[in-house]
Every structure is written in structure tokens, then in C-alpha cells.
Short mmCIF file of N, CA and C in Angstrom, two decimals:
data_model
loop_
_atom_site.label_atom_id
_atom_site.label_comp_id
_atom_site.label_asym_id
_atom_site.label_seq_id
_atom_site.Cartn_x
_atom_site.Cartn_y
_atom_site.Cartn_z
N UNK B 3 15.52 -0.99 9.49
CA UNK B 3 14.61 -1.09 8.21
C UNK B 3 14.47 0.12 7.52
N UNK B 4 14.67 0.08 6.34
CA UNK B 4 14.42 1.32 5.51
C UNK B 4 13.40 1.19 4.26
N UNK B 5 12.46 1.81 4.25
CA UNK B 5 11.19 1.33 3.31
C UNK B 5 11.55 2.47 2.07
N UNK B 6 12.51 3.39 2.49
CA UNK B 6 12.76 4.56 1.33
C UNK B 6 13.07 3.74 -0.02
N UNK B 7 12.38 4.17 -1.08
CA UNK B 7 12.52 3.82 -2.56
C UNK B 7 11.06 3.38 -3.33
N UNK B 8 11.49 2.83 -4.46
CA UNK B 8 10.17 2.70 -5.41
C UNK B 8 9.81 1.13 -5.06
N UNK B 9 8.74 0.84 -4.92
CA UNK B 9 8.10 -0.35 -4.76
C UNK B 9 7.18 -0.78 -5.68
N UNK B 10 6.97 -2.09 -6.52
CA UNK B 10 5.99 -2.65 -7.03
C UNK B 10 5.17 -3.52 -6.06
N UNK B 11 3.78 -3.22 -6.08
CA UNK B 11 3.17 -3.69 -4.87
C UNK B 11 1.74 -4.30 -5.63
N UNK B 12 1.64 -5.53 -5.09
CA UNK B 12 0.39 -6.26 -5.71
C UNK B 12 -0.41 -6.68 -4.56
N UNK B 13 -1.74 -6.26 -4.77
CA UNK B 13 -2.82 -6.67 -3.98
C UNK B 13 -3.60 -7.63 -4.46
N UNK B 14 -4.09 -8.81 -3.76
CA UNK B 14 -4.86 -9.90 -4.34
C UNK B 14 -6.13 -9.62 -3.87
N UNK B 15 -6.99 -8.82 -4.63
CA UNK B 15 -8.61 -8.63 -4.02
C UNK B 15 -9.42 -9.74 -4.95
N UNK B 16 -10.71 -9.68 -4.40
CA UNK B 16 -11.73 -10.48 -4.94
C UNK B 16 -11.81 -10.30 -6.44
N UNK B 17 -11.67 -9.25 -6.71
CA UNK B 17 -11.84 -9.03 -8.31
C UNK B 17 -10.47 -9.09 -8.99
N UNK B 18 -9.46 -9.97 -8.44
CA UNK B 18 -8.33 -10.02 -9.13
C UNK B 18 -6.99 -9.15 -8.78
N UNK B 19 -5.81 -9.58 -8.95
CA UNK B 19 -4.58 -8.88 -8.60
C UNK B 19 -4.65 -7.39 -9.32
N UNK B 20 -4.39 -6.56 -8.52
CA UNK B 20 -4.17 -5.22 -8.73
C UNK B 20 -2.88 -4.82 -8.49
N UNK B 21 -2.02 -4.21 -9.28
CA UNK B 21 -0.62 -3.75 -9.04
C UNK B 21 -0.66 -2.27 -9.37
N UNK B 22 0.34 -1.86 -8.22
CA UNK B 22 0.58 -0.42 -8.08
C UNK B 22 2.10 0.07 -7.75
N UNK B 23 2.49 0.94 -8.36
CA UNK B 23 3.78 1.70 -8.05
C UNK B 23 3.77 2.42 -6.91
N UNK B 24 4.77 2.30 -6.01
CA UNK B 24 4.58 3.24 -4.67
C UNK B 24 6.04 3.66 -4.51
N UNK B 25 6.20 5.32 -4.32
CA UNK B 25 7.33 5.68 -4.02
C UNK B 25 7.12 6.17 -2.55
N UNK B 26 8.25 5.69 -1.68
CA UNK B 26 8.06 5.85 -0.01
C UNK B 26 9.22 6.65 0.07
N UNK B 27 9.30 7.76 1.02
CA UNK B 27 10.26 8.58 1.78
C UNK B 27 9.96 8.59 3.32
N UNK B 28 10.64 7.77 4.05
CA UNK B 28 10.41 8.11 5.39
C UNK B 28 10.97 9.11 6.22
N UNK B 29 10.42 9.62 7.23
CA UNK B 29 11.19 10.62 8.08
C UNK B 29 10.60 10.05 9.77
N UNK B 30 11.67 9.72 10.38
CA UNK B 30 11.26 9.37 11.69
C UNK B 30 10.13 8.12 11.76
N UNK B 31 9.22 8.57 12.54
CA UNK B 31 7.81 7.67 12.52
C UNK B 31 6.88 7.83 11.50
N UNK B 32 7.09 8.59 10.54
CA UNK B 32 5.90 8.90 9.40
C UNK B 32 6.82 8.60 8.06
N UNK B 33 5.77 8.72 7.09
CA UNK B 33 6.47 8.58 5.78
C UNK B 33 5.50 9.17 4.74
N UNK B 34 5.90 9.67 3.61
CA UNK B 34 4.99 10.25 2.53
C UNK B 34 5.20 9.39 1.43
N UNK B 35 4.32 9.28 0.46
CA UNK B 35 4.48 8.40 -0.62
C UNK B 35 3.55 8.84 -1.76
N UNK B 36 3.84 8.28 -2.90
CA UNK B 36 3.13 8.82 -4.23
C UNK B 36 2.88 7.25 -4.73
N UNK B 37 1.35 6.91 -5.11
CA UNK B 37 1.03 5.71 -5.48
C UNK B 37 0.53 6.02 -6.96
N UNK B 38 1.11 5.03 -7.95
CA UNK B 38 0.63 5.17 -9.23
C UNK B 38 0.11 3.76 -9.59
N UNK B 39 -1.26 3.88 -9.83
CA UNK B 39 -2.17 2.62 -10.24
C UNK B 39 -2.90 2.78 -11.50
N UNK B 40 -3.81 1.91 -11.80
CA UNK B 40 -4.74 2.03 -12.93
C UNK B 40 -5.74 3.03 -12.39
N UNK B 41 -5.85 3.53 -11.46
CA UNK B 41 -6.90 4.29 -10.77
C UNK B 41 -6.38 5.79 -10.77
N UNK B 42 -5.17 6.21 -11.31
CA UNK B 42 -4.42 7.36 -11.26
C UNK B 42 -3.38 7.46 -10.23
N UNK B 43 -3.14 8.63 -9.76
CA UNK B 43 -2.08 8.76 -9.04
C UNK B 43 -2.56 9.57 -7.59
N UNK B 44 -1.90 9.10 -6.35
CA UNK B 44 -2.44 9.56 -4.94
C UNK B 44 -0.96 9.80 -4.61
N UNK B 45 -1.53 10.74 -3.40
CA UNK B 45 -0.41 11.20 -2.51
C UNK B 45 -0.98 10.48 -1.22
N UNK B 46 -0.06 9.79 -0.72
CA UNK B 46 -0.35 9.14 0.73
C UNK B 46 0.68 9.54 2.06
N UNK B 47 0.35 9.48 3.05
CA UNK B 47 1.02 9.76 4.16
C UNK B 47 0.60 8.45 5.19
N UNK B 48 1.76 8.22 6.07
CA UNK B 48 1.29 7.04 6.92
C UNK B 48 2.19 7.02 8.01
N UNK B 49 2.26 5.78 8.74
CA UNK B 49 3.26 5.71 9.96
C UNK B 49 4.10 4.71 10.03
N UNK B 50 5.24 4.81 10.39
CA UNK B 50 6.54 3.98 10.22
C UNK B 50 6.62 3.28 11.96
N UNK B 51 6.49 1.85 12.17
CA UNK B 51 6.52 1.58 13.44
C UNK B 51 7.43 0.44 13.38
N UNK B 52 8.98 0.46 13.47
CA UNK B 52 9.85 -0.67 13.14
C UNK B 52 9.77 -0.90 12.03
N UNK B 53 9.63 -2.08 11.40
CA UNK B 53 9.73 -2.63 10.18
C UNK B 53 8.30 -2.61 9.54
N UNK B 54 7.21 -2.09 10.06
CA UNK B 54 5.73 -1.95 9.63
C UNK B 54 5.29 -0.44 9.33
N UNK B 55 4.70 -0.41 8.11
CA UNK B 55 3.98 0.53 7.57
C UNK B 55 2.77 0.65 7.56
N UNK B 56 2.06 1.67 8.16
CA UNK B 56 0.61 1.67 8.03
C UNK B 56 0.07 2.93 7.30
N UNK B 57 -1.10 2.94 6.42
CA UNK B 57 -1.71 4.02 5.88
C UNK B 57 -3.05 3.75 5.29
N UNK B 58 -3.87 4.75 5.08
CA UNK B 58 -5.10 4.79 4.54
C UNK B 58 -5.25 5.51 3.38
N UNK B 59 -6.18 5.09 2.47
CA UNK B 59 -6.68 5.83 1.22
C UNK B 59 -7.96 5.69 0.87
N UNK B 60 -8.60 6.73 0.12
CA UNK B 60 -9.99 6.35 -0.11
C UNK B 60 -9.89 6.29 -1.68
N UNK B 61 -10.76 5.15 -2.39
CA UNK B 61 -10.94 5.14 -3.68
C UNK B 61 -12.49 5.37 -4.14
N UNK B 62 -12.59 5.73 -5.54
CA UNK B 62 -13.72 5.80 -5.89
C UNK B 62 -14.13 4.80 -7.13
N UNK B 63 -13.42 3.96 -7.42
CA UNK B 63 -13.18 2.91 -8.65
C UNK B 63 -12.73 1.66 -8.17
N UNK B 64 -13.57 0.52 -8.08
CA UNK B 64 -14.67 0.29 -9.08
C UNK B 64 -15.99 0.81 -8.05
N UNK B 65 -15.75 1.29 -6.80
CA UNK B 65 -16.72 1.93 -5.92
C UNK B 65 -15.91 2.56 -4.83
N UNK B 66 -16.84 3.39 -3.99
CA UNK B 66 -16.22 4.29 -3.03
C UNK B 66 -16.10 3.46 -1.90
N UNK B 67 -14.79 3.47 -1.33
CA UNK B 67 -14.36 2.74 -0.15
C UNK B 67 -12.97 3.12 0.16
N UNK B 68 -12.91 2.94 1.61
CA UNK B 68 -11.40 3.16 2.39
C UNK B 68 -10.82 2.16 2.27
N UNK B 69 -9.46 2.14 2.05
CA UNK B 69 -8.41 0.94 2.07
C UNK B 69 -7.63 1.44 3.34
N UNK B 70 -7.46 0.55 4.15
CA UNK B 70 -6.40 0.52 5.17
C UNK B 70 -5.41 -0.57 4.89
N UNK B 71 -3.94 -0.11 4.68
CA UNK B 71 -2.68 -0.94 4.51
C UNK B 71 -1.95 -1.13 5.68
N UNK B 72 -1.76 -2.33 5.94
CA UNK B 72 -0.36 -2.56 6.81
C UNK B 72 0.56 -3.48 6.19
N UNK B 73 1.81 -3.13 6.25
CA UNK B 73 2.81 -3.77 5.40
C UNK B 73 4.18 -4.10 6.42
N UNK B 74 4.85 -4.98 6.28
CA UNK B 74 5.99 -5.20 6.91
C UNK B 74 7.17 -5.50 5.73
N UNK B 75 8.24 -4.33 6.07
CA UNK B 75 9.22 -4.52 5.10
C UNK B 75 10.59 -5.38 5.62
N UNK B 76 10.92 -6.13 4.80
CA UNK B 76 12.21 -7.32 5.34
C UNK B 76 12.95 -7.07 3.80
N UNK B 77 14.17 -6.38 4.20
CA UNK B 77 15.03 -6.06 2.90
C UNK B 77 14.19 -5.44 1.79
N UNK B 78 14.35 -6.22 0.68
CA UNK B 78 13.70 -5.95 -0.59
C UNK B 78 12.32 -6.39 -0.89
N UNK B 79 11.86 -7.06 0.09
CA UNK B 79 10.36 -7.35 -0.03
C UNK B 79 9.40 -6.73 0.93
N UNK B 80 8.15 -6.73 0.55
CA UNK B 80 6.88 -6.31 1.56
C UNK B 80 5.79 -7.24 1.37
N UNK B 81 5.33 -7.61 2.66
CA UNK B 81 4.00 -8.42 2.70
C UNK B 81 3.22 -7.68 3.86
N UNK B 82 1.83 -8.08 3.65
CA UNK B 82 0.93 -7.33 4.49
C UNK B 82 -0.55 -7.64 3.84
N UNK B 83 -1.16 -6.67 4.53
CA UNK B 83 -2.63 -6.73 4.41
C UNK B 83 -3.29 -5.40 3.97
N UNK B 84 -4.54 -5.39 2.94
CA UNK B 84 -5.08 -4.26 2.83
C UNK B 84 -6.49 -4.64 3.09
N UNK B 85 -7.38 -4.07 4.00
CA UNK B 85 -8.78 -3.87 4.44
C UNK B 85 -9.60 -3.30 3.38
N UNK B 86 -10.43 -4.10 2.80
CA UNK B 86 -11.00 -3.40 1.70
C UNK B 86 -12.40 -3.17 1.98
N UNK B 87 -12.84 -2.14 2.93
CA UNK B 87 -13.85 -1.72 3.40
C UNK B 87 -14.68 -2.78 4.07
N UNK B 88 -16.03 -3.14 3.55
CA UNK B 88 -17.05 -4.10 4.08
C UNK B 88 -16.60 -5.21 3.17
N UNK B 89 -15.52 -5.32 2.40
CA UNK B 89 -15.16 -6.57 1.35
C UNK B 89 -14.23 -7.49 2.04
N UNK B 90 -13.72 -7.04 3.17
CA UNK B 90 -12.77 -8.14 3.99
C UNK B 90 -11.43 -7.65 4.02
N UNK B 91 -10.47 -8.44 3.69
CA UNK B 91 -9.19 -8.52 3.74
C UNK B 91 -8.40 -9.03 2.48
N UNK B 92 -7.33 -8.36 1.70
CA UNK B 92 -6.53 -8.95 0.87
C UNK B 92 -5.16 -8.79 1.06
N UNK B 93 -4.48 -9.86 0.71
CA UNK B 93 -3.01 -9.91 1.15
C UNK B 93 -2.32 -9.10 -0.09
N UNK B 94 -1.29 -8.49 0.37
CA UNK B 94 -0.36 -7.61 -0.50
C UNK B 94 1.07 -8.25 -0.48
N UNK B 95 1.70 -8.17 -1.61
CA UNK B 95 2.96 -8.30 -1.61
C UNK B 95 3.84 -7.35 -2.41
N UNK B 96 4.97 -6.88 -2.06
CA UNK B 96 5.62 -5.97 -2.85
C UNK B 96 7.40 -6.32 -3.02
N UNK B 97 7.94 -5.69 -3.98
CA UNK B 97 9.28 -5.79 -4.10
C UNK B 97 9.80 -4.53 -4.42
N UNK B 98 11.02 -4.06 -3.90
CA UNK B 98 11.71 -3.03 -4.07
C UNK B 98 12.06 -2.89 -5.82
N UNK B 99 12.04 -1.95 -6.60
CA UNK B 99 12.32 -1.88 -7.85
C UNK B 99 13.37 -0.60 -8.15
#
């Protein structure tokens, strides 16, 4: 599995779908990335376990909360979950662009 590259990721939140562009570079069991979304640009770091990526980030808009991501990469597609703090879970899908 190689998650390296650029991805268009959509999170299906209770407030509607939110799309972001994510650039990922893996190195062994970790990865670094840059997320560009309507909330700006953030650098992220995470873990790689086989075909699964996990990472966390904090946001301030629409309100402060921690987001915890788990995504499975299968070729040029990504599926997974985003934990939205106390607001539960949201599914995510992505495609390599």
C-alpha cells in the first residue's frame, strides 16, 4: 500500500459534506501531510499501519474541537471515519488526484 500523493477527501459531517485536499508522504510507519480546506492550511503527522492511516488535528471553526481520523487506502481510493469530538463520527471518502 502506498498512500503517497495528493488526495481529495470528503467528510460527511452533520453540517454537510466538507472537502479538503491532502498531500501525503509516508516514511516507514509514519507520514506527514498538508491539508488544504475551507479552514486554511494545516500540517499533519500520523501513523501508517499496513493499509491504514491514523492522525489527529485540532480545529477552531466552526468551533474548537479535536478531529481523529482513521482511513484505509485501497489503490486510488480511501475510506474511513472521522471522530468529531463530542459530535460523534462522520464517514470519509477520498480519491487520489
